[in-house]
CSV table of C-alpha atoms in Angstrom, one decimal:
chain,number,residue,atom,x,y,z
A,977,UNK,CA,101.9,97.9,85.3
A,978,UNK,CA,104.4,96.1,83.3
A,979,UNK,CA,103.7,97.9,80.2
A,980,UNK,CA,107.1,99.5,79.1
A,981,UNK,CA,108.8,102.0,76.6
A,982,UNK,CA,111.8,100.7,74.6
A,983,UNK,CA,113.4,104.3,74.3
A,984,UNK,CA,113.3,105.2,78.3
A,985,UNK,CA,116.1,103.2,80.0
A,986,UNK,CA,115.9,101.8,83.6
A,987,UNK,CA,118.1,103.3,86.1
A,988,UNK,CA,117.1,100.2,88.7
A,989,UNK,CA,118.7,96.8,88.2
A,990,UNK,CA,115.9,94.1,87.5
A,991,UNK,CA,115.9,90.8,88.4
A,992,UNK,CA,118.0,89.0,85.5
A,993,UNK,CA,118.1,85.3,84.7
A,994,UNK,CA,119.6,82.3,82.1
A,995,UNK,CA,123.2,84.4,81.8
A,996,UNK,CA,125.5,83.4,79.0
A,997,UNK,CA,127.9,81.0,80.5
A,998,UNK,CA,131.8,81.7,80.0
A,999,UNK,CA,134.2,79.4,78.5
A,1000,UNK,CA,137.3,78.5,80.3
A,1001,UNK,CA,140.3,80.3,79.2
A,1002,UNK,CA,143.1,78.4,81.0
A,1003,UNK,CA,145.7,76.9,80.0
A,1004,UNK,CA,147.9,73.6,80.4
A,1005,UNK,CA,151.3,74.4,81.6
A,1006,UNK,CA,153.6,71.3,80.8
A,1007,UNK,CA,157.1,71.5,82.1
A,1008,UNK,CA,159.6,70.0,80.0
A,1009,UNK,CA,161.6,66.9,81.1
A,1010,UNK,CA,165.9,66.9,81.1
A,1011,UNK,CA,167.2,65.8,77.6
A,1012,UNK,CA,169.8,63.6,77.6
A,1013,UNK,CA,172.8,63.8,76.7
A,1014,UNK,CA,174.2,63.3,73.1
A,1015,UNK,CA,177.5,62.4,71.8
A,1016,UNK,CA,179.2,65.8,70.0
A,1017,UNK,CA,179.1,63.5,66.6
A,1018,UNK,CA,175.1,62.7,66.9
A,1019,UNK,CA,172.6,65.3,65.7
A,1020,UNK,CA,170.0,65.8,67.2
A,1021,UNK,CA,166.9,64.9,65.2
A,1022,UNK,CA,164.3,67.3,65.1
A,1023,UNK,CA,160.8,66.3,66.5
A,1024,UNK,CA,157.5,66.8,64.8
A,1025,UNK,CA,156.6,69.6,67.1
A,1026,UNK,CA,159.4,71.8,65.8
A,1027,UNK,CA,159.6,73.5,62.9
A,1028,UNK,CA,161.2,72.7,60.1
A,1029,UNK,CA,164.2,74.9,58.5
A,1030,UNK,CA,162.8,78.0,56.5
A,1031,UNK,CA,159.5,77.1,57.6
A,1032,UNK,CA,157.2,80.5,59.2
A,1033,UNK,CA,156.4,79.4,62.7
A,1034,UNK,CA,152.6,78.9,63.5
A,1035,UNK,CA,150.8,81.5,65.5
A,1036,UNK,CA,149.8,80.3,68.7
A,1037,UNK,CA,145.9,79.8,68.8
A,1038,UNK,CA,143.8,82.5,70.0
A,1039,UNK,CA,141.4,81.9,73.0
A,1040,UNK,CA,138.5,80.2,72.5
A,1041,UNK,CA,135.8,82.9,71.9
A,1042,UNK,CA,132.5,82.5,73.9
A,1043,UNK,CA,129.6,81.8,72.2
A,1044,UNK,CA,126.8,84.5,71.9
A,1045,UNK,CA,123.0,83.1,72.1
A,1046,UNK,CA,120.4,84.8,71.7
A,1047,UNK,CA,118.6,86.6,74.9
A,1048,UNK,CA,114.7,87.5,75.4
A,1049,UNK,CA,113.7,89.8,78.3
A,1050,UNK,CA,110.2,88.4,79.9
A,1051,UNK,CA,107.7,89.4,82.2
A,1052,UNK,CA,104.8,88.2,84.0
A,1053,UNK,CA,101.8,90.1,82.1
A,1054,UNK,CA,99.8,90.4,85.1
A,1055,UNK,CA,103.0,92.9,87.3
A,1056,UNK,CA,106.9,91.2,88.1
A,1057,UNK,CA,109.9,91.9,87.5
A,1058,UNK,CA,111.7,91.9,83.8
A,1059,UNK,CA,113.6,88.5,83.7
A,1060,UNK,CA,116.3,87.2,80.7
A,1061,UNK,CA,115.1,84.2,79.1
A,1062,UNK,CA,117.9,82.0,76.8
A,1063,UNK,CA,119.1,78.7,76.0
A,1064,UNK,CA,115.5,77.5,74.6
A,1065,UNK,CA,114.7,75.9,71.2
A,1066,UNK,CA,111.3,75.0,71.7
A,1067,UNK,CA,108.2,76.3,73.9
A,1068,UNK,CA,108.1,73.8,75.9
A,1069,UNK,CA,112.1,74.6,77.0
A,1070,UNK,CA,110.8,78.8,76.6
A,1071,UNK,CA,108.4,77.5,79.5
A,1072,UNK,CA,110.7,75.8,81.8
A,1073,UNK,CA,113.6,78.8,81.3
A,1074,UNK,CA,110.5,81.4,82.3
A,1075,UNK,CA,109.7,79.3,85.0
A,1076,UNK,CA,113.0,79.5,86.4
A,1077,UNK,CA,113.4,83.2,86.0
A,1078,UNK,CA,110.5,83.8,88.1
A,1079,UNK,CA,111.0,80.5,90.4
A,1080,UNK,CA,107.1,78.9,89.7
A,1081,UNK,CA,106.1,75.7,87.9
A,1082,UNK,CA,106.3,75.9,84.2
A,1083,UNK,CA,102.6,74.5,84.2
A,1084,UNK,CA,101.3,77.8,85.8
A,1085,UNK,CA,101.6,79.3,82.5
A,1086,UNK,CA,98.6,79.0,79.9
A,1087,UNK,CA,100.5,81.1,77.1
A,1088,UNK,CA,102.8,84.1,76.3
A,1089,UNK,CA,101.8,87.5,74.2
A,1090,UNK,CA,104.8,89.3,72.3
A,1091,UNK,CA,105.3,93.1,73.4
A,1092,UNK,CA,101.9,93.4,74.7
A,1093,UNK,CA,100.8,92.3,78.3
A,1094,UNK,CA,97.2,92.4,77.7
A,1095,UNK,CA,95.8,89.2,76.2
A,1096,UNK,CA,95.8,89.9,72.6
A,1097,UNK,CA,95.5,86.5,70.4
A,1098,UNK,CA,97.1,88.8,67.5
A,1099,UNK,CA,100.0,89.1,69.8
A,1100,UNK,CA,100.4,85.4,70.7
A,1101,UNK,CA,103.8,83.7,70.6
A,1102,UNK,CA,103.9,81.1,68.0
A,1103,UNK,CA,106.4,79.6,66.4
A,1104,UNK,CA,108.7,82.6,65.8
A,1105,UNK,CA,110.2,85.4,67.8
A,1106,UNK,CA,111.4,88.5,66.7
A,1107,UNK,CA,114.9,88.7,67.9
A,1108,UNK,CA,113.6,92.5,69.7
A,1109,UNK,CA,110.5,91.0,70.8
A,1110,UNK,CA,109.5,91.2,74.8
A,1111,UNK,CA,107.6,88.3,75.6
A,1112,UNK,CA,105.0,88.4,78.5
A,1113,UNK,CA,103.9,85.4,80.4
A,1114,UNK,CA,100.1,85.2,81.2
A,1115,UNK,CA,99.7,82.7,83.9
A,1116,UNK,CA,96.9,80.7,86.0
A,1117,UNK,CA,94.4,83.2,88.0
A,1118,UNK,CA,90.4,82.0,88.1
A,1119,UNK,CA,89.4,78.9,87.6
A,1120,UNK,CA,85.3,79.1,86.4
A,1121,UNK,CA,83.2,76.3,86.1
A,1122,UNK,CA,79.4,76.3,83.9
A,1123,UNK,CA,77.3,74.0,82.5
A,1124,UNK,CA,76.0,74.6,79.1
A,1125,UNK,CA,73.3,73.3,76.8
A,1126,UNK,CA,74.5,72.2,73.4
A,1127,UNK,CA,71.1,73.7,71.8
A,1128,UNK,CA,73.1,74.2,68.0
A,1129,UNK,CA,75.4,71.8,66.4
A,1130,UNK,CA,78.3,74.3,66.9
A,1131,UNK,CA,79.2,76.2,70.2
A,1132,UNK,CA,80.5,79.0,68.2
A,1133,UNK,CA,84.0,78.5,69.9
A,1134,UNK,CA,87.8,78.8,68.0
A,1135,UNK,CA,90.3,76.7,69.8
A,1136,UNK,CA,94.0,76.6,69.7
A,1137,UNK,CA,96.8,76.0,72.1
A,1138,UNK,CA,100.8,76.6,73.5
A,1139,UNK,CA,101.9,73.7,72.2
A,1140,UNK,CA,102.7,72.6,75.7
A,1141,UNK,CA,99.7,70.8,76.7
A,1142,UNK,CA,96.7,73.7,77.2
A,1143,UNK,CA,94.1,74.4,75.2
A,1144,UNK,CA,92.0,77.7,75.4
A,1145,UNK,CA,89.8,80.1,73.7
A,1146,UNK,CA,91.0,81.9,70.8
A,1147,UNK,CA,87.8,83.4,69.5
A,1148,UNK,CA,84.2,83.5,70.5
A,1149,UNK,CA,81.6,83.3,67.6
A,1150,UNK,CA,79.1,86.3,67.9
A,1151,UNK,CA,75.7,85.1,68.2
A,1152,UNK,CA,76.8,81.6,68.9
A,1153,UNK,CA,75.6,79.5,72.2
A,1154,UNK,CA,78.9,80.5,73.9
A,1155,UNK,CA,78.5,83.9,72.9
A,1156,UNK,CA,75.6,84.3,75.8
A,1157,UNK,CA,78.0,82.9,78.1
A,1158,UNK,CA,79.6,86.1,79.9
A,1159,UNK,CA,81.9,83.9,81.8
A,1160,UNK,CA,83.1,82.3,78.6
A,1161,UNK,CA,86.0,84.6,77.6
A,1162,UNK,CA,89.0,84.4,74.9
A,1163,UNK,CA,92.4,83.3,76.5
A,1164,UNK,CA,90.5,80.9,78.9
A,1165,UNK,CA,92.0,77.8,79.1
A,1166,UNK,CA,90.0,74.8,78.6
A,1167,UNK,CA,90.7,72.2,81.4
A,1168,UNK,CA,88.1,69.7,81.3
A,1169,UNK,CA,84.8,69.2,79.1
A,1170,UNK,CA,82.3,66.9,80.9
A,1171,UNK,CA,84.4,65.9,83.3
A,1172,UNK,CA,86.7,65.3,80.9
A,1173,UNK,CA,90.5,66.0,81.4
A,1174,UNK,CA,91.9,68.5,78.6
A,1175,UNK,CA,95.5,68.8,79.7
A,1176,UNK,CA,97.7,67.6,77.3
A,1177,UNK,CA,95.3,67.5,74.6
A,1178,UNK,CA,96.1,69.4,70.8
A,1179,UNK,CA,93.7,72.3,70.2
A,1180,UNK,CA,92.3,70.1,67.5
A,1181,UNK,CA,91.6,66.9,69.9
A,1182,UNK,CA,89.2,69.5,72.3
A,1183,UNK,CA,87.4,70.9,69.5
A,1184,UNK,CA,86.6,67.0,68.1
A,1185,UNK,CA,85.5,66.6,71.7
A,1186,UNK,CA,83.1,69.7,71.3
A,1187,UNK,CA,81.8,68.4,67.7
A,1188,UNK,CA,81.3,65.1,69.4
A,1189,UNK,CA,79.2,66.3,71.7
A,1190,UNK,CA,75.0,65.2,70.8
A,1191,UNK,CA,72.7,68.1,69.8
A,1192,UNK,CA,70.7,68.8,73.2
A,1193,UNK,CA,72.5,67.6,75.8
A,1194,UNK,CA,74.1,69.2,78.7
A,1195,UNK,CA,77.6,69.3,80.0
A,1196,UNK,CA,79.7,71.0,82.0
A,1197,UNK,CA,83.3,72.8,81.3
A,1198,UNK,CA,86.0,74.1,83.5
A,1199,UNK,CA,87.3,77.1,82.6
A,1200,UNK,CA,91.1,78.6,83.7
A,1201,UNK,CA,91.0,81.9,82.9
A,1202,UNK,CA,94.6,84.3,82.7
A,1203,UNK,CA,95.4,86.4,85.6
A,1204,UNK,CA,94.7,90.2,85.6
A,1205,UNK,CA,97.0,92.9,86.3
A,1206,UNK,CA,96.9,94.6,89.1
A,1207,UNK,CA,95.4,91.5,91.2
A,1208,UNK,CA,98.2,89.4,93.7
A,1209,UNK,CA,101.3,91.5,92.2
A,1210,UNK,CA,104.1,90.0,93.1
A,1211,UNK,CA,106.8,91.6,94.4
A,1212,UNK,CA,109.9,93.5,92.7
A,1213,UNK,CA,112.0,90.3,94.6
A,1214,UNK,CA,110.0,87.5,92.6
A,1215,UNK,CA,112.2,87.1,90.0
A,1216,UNK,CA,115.1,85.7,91.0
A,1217,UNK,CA,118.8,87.4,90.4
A,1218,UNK,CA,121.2,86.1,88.9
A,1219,UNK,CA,124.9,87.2,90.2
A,1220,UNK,CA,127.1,89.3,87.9
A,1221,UNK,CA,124.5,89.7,85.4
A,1222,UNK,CA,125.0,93.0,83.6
A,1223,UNK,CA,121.6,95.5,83.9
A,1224,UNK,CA,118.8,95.1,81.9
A,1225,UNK,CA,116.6,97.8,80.2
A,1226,UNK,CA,113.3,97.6,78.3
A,1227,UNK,CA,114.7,97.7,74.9
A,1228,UNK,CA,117.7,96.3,75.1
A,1229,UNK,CA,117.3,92.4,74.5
A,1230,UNK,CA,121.1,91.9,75.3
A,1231,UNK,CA,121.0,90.6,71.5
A,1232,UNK,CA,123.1,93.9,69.9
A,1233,UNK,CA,125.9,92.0,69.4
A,1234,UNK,CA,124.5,89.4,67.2
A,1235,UNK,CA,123.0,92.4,65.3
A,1236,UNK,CA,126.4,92.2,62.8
A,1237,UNK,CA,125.4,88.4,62.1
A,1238,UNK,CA,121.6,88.3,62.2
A,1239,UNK,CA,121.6,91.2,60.3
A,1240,UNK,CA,119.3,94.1,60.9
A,1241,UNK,CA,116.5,92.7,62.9
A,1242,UNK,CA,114.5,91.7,60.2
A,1243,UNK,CA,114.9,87.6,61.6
A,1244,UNK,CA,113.2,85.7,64.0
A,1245,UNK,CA,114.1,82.9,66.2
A,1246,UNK,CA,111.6,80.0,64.5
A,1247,UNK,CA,111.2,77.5,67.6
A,1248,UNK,CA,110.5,73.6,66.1
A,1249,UNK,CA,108.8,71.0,67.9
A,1250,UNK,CA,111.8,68.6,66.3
A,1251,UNK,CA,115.3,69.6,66.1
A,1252,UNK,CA,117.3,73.4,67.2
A,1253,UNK,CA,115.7,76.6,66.7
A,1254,UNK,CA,116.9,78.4,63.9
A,1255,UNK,CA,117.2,82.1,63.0
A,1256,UNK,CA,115.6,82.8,59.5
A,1257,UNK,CA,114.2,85.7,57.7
A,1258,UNK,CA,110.4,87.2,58.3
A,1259,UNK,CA,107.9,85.4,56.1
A,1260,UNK,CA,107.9,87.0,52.4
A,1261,UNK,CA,104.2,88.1,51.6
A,1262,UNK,CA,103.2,85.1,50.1
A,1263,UNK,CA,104.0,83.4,53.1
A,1264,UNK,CA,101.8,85.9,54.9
A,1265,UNK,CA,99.0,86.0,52.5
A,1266,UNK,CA,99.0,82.2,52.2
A,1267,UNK,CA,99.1,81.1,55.8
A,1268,UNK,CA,96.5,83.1,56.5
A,1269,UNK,CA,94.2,81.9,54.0
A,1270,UNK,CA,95.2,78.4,55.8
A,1271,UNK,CA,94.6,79.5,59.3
A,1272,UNK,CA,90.9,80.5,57.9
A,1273,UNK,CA,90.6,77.6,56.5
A,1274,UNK,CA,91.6,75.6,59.4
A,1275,UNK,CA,88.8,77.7,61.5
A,1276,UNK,CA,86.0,76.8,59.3
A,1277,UNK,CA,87.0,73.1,58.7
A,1278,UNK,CA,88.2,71.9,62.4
A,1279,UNK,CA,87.3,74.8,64.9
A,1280,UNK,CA,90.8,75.6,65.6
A,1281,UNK,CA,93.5,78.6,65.0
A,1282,UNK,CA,96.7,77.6,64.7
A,1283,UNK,CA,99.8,80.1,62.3
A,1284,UNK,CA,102.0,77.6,63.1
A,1285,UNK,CA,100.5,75.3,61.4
A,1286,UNK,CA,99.2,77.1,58.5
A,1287,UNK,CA,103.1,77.7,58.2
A,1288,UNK,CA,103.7,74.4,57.9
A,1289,UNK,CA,101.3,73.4,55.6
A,1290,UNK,CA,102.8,76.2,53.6
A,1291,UNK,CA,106.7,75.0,54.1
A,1292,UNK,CA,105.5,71.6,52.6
A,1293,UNK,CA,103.5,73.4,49.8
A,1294,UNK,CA,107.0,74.4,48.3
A,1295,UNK,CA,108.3,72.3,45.7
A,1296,UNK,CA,105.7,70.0,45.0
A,1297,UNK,CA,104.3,70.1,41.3
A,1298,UNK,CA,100.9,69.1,41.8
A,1299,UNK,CA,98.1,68.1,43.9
A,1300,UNK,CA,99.2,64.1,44.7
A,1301,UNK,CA,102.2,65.2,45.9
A,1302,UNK,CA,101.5,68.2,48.1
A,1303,UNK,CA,98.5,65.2,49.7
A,1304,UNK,CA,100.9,62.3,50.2
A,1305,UNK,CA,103.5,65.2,52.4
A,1306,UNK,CA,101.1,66.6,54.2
A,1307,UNK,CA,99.5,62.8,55.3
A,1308,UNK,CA,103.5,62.3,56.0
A,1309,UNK,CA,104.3,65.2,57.9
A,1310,UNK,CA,101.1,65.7,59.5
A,1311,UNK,CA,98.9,62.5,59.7
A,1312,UNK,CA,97.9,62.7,63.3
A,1313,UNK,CA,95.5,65.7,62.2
A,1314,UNK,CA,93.9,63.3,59.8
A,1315,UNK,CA,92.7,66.1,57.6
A,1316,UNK,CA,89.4,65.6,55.0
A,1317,UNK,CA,91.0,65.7,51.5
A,1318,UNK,CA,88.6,68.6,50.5
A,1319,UNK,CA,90.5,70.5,53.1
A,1320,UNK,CA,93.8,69.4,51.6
A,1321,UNK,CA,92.6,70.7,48.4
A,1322,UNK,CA,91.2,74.1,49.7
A,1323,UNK,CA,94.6,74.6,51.5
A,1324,UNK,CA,96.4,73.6,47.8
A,1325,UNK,CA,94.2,76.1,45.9
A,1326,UNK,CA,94.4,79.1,48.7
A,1327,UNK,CA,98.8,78.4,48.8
A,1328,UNK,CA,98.2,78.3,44.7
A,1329,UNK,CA,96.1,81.5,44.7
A,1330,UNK,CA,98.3,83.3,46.8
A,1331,UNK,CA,101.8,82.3,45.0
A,1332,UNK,CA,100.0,83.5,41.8
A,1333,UNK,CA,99.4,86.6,43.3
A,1334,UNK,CA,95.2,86.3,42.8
A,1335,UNK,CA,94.7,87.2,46.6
């Protein structure tokens, strides 16, 4: 089971990946060329490498002091080998470096839990990382396919994705049509509605494609579903090794040394779909209390879940005076989600309440 406890340390080297490269240290040895000769009545002129009289000679310049980045250990949540993830700023890159690590196609992976292998949509990676956070992998196992009767304008279904191209279930409704569906199951990823191709789409483009959908009328939807533990393990060698690479506990994140400059571990790595990742402090309570007001709202308006998001909405909620203002950045910064302007003015009112302290 890859379940593991930070305070027991690992007398078996793992599998390790993505090690910080060194910087070359060398030096360029330049002989020097014969001077020629002066006459005993010519001084020499000094040249603008030497140093002048009375002056204090220059130290010499240190060597060029590697650069530390930060480093995530990773496993796959269904049983492999612990691998060490770097050199990402986005999920899309986080993808590609696991994928290395554990030498698989970076589309096998549906999504990645945070210090929990089960699949927990509390626990899902988003757009932040704690710098001690273990991420776990959840890749493609079953693929399910069902046909369902649209009997109710609303399937009951909460939809978000990786931000890598795969939508899946985030929450099921109780009561709702896909309730009764015991197939149906939260962390399935949504491949096709109808015959339909889903890869690629945003979490809110699949659950226009489920409103869109008439009253009555049958379709059919094929499910991915996350591999379970304990079914086609792979084995301890999966992962591949990567030479000279110093061991790896559960733990130990290989990120202590930044600890003087990051601080105390209250920071997380905030990946951004434009531009580097950036390490910043944990959201304040506001933050928390606000974005989660607009993640609800984002539920009940669009049929999607998305913190990221409701972050965002947040971030551009800052500095803006009133109501116009706070409409014409969100329609800047996020246009493609075309959002109803009563939705625009719940989220104002919710970031509002919460900065005034009435939630």
């Amino acid at each position: 089971m890859p379940l593991f406890k930070r305070g027991q340390k690992s007398t078996k080297q793992e599998a390790l990946t993505d090690t910080e490269q060194g910087v070359d240290k060398t030096n360029n040895h330049h002989s020097n060329s014969e001077m020629p000769q002066t006459s005993p009545n010519h001084q020499a002129r000094p040249s603008p490498a030497d140093p002048l009289p009375g002056a204090m000679a220059q130290p010499a310049p240190g060597p060029v002091k590697q650069q530390q980045q930060l480093v995530f250990l990773c496993q796959l949540a269904h049983g492999s080998p612990t691998g060490r993830i770097a050199g990402f700023t986005n999920v899309r890159q986080l993808y590609e470096k696991i994928s290395d690590a554990f030498d698989m196609p970076a589309t096998e992976i549906l999504f990645c839990t945070l210090n929990v292998y089960k699949v927990d949509m509390a626990r899902l990676l988003g757009g932040q990382i704690g710098l001690e956070d273990f991420i776990y992998a959840h890749i493609k196992g079953e693929v399910k396919r069902m046909e369902i009767l649209k009997s109710e304008p609303s399937l009951g279904l909460t939809i978000t994705d990786n931000g890598a191209g795969y939508a899946f279930i985030k929450r099921i409704k109780e009561d709702s049509i896909m309730a009764k569906m015991d197939e149906c199951l939260v962390g399935d990823h949504i491949e096709s509605i109808n015959g339909k191709s889903m890869i690629g789409a945003r979490h809110f483009e699949v659950a226009r494609a489920f409103k869109e959908l008439p009253v009555g009328f049958s379709f059919t939807m094929v499910l991915v579903e996350p591999r379970k533990a304990f079914t086609k393990i792979q084995p301890r060698s999966a992962a591949k090794a990567a030479p000279a690479s110093p061991l790896v506990t559960p733990g130990s994140t290989g990120n202590d040394a930044l600890k003087g400059k990051v601080g105390s571990g209250k920071e997380t790595l905030r990946l951004r779909a434009k531009g580097p990742a950036e390490i910043a402090p944990v959201p304040t309570e506001f933050e928390e209390k606000a974005a989660g007001k607009v993640d609800d709202l984002l539920e009940s308006y669009m049929g999607i879940r998305d913190l990221e998001l409701a972050n965002e909405l947040v971030e551009l909620f800052k500095g803006k005076t009133d109501f116009p203002a706070f409409t014409s950045g969100v329609t800047e910064a996020l246009g493609e989600f075309d959002f109803p302007e009563t939705f625009v003015f719940d989220v104002w009112g919710a970031i509002s309440d919460a900065k005034s302290g009435r939630i």
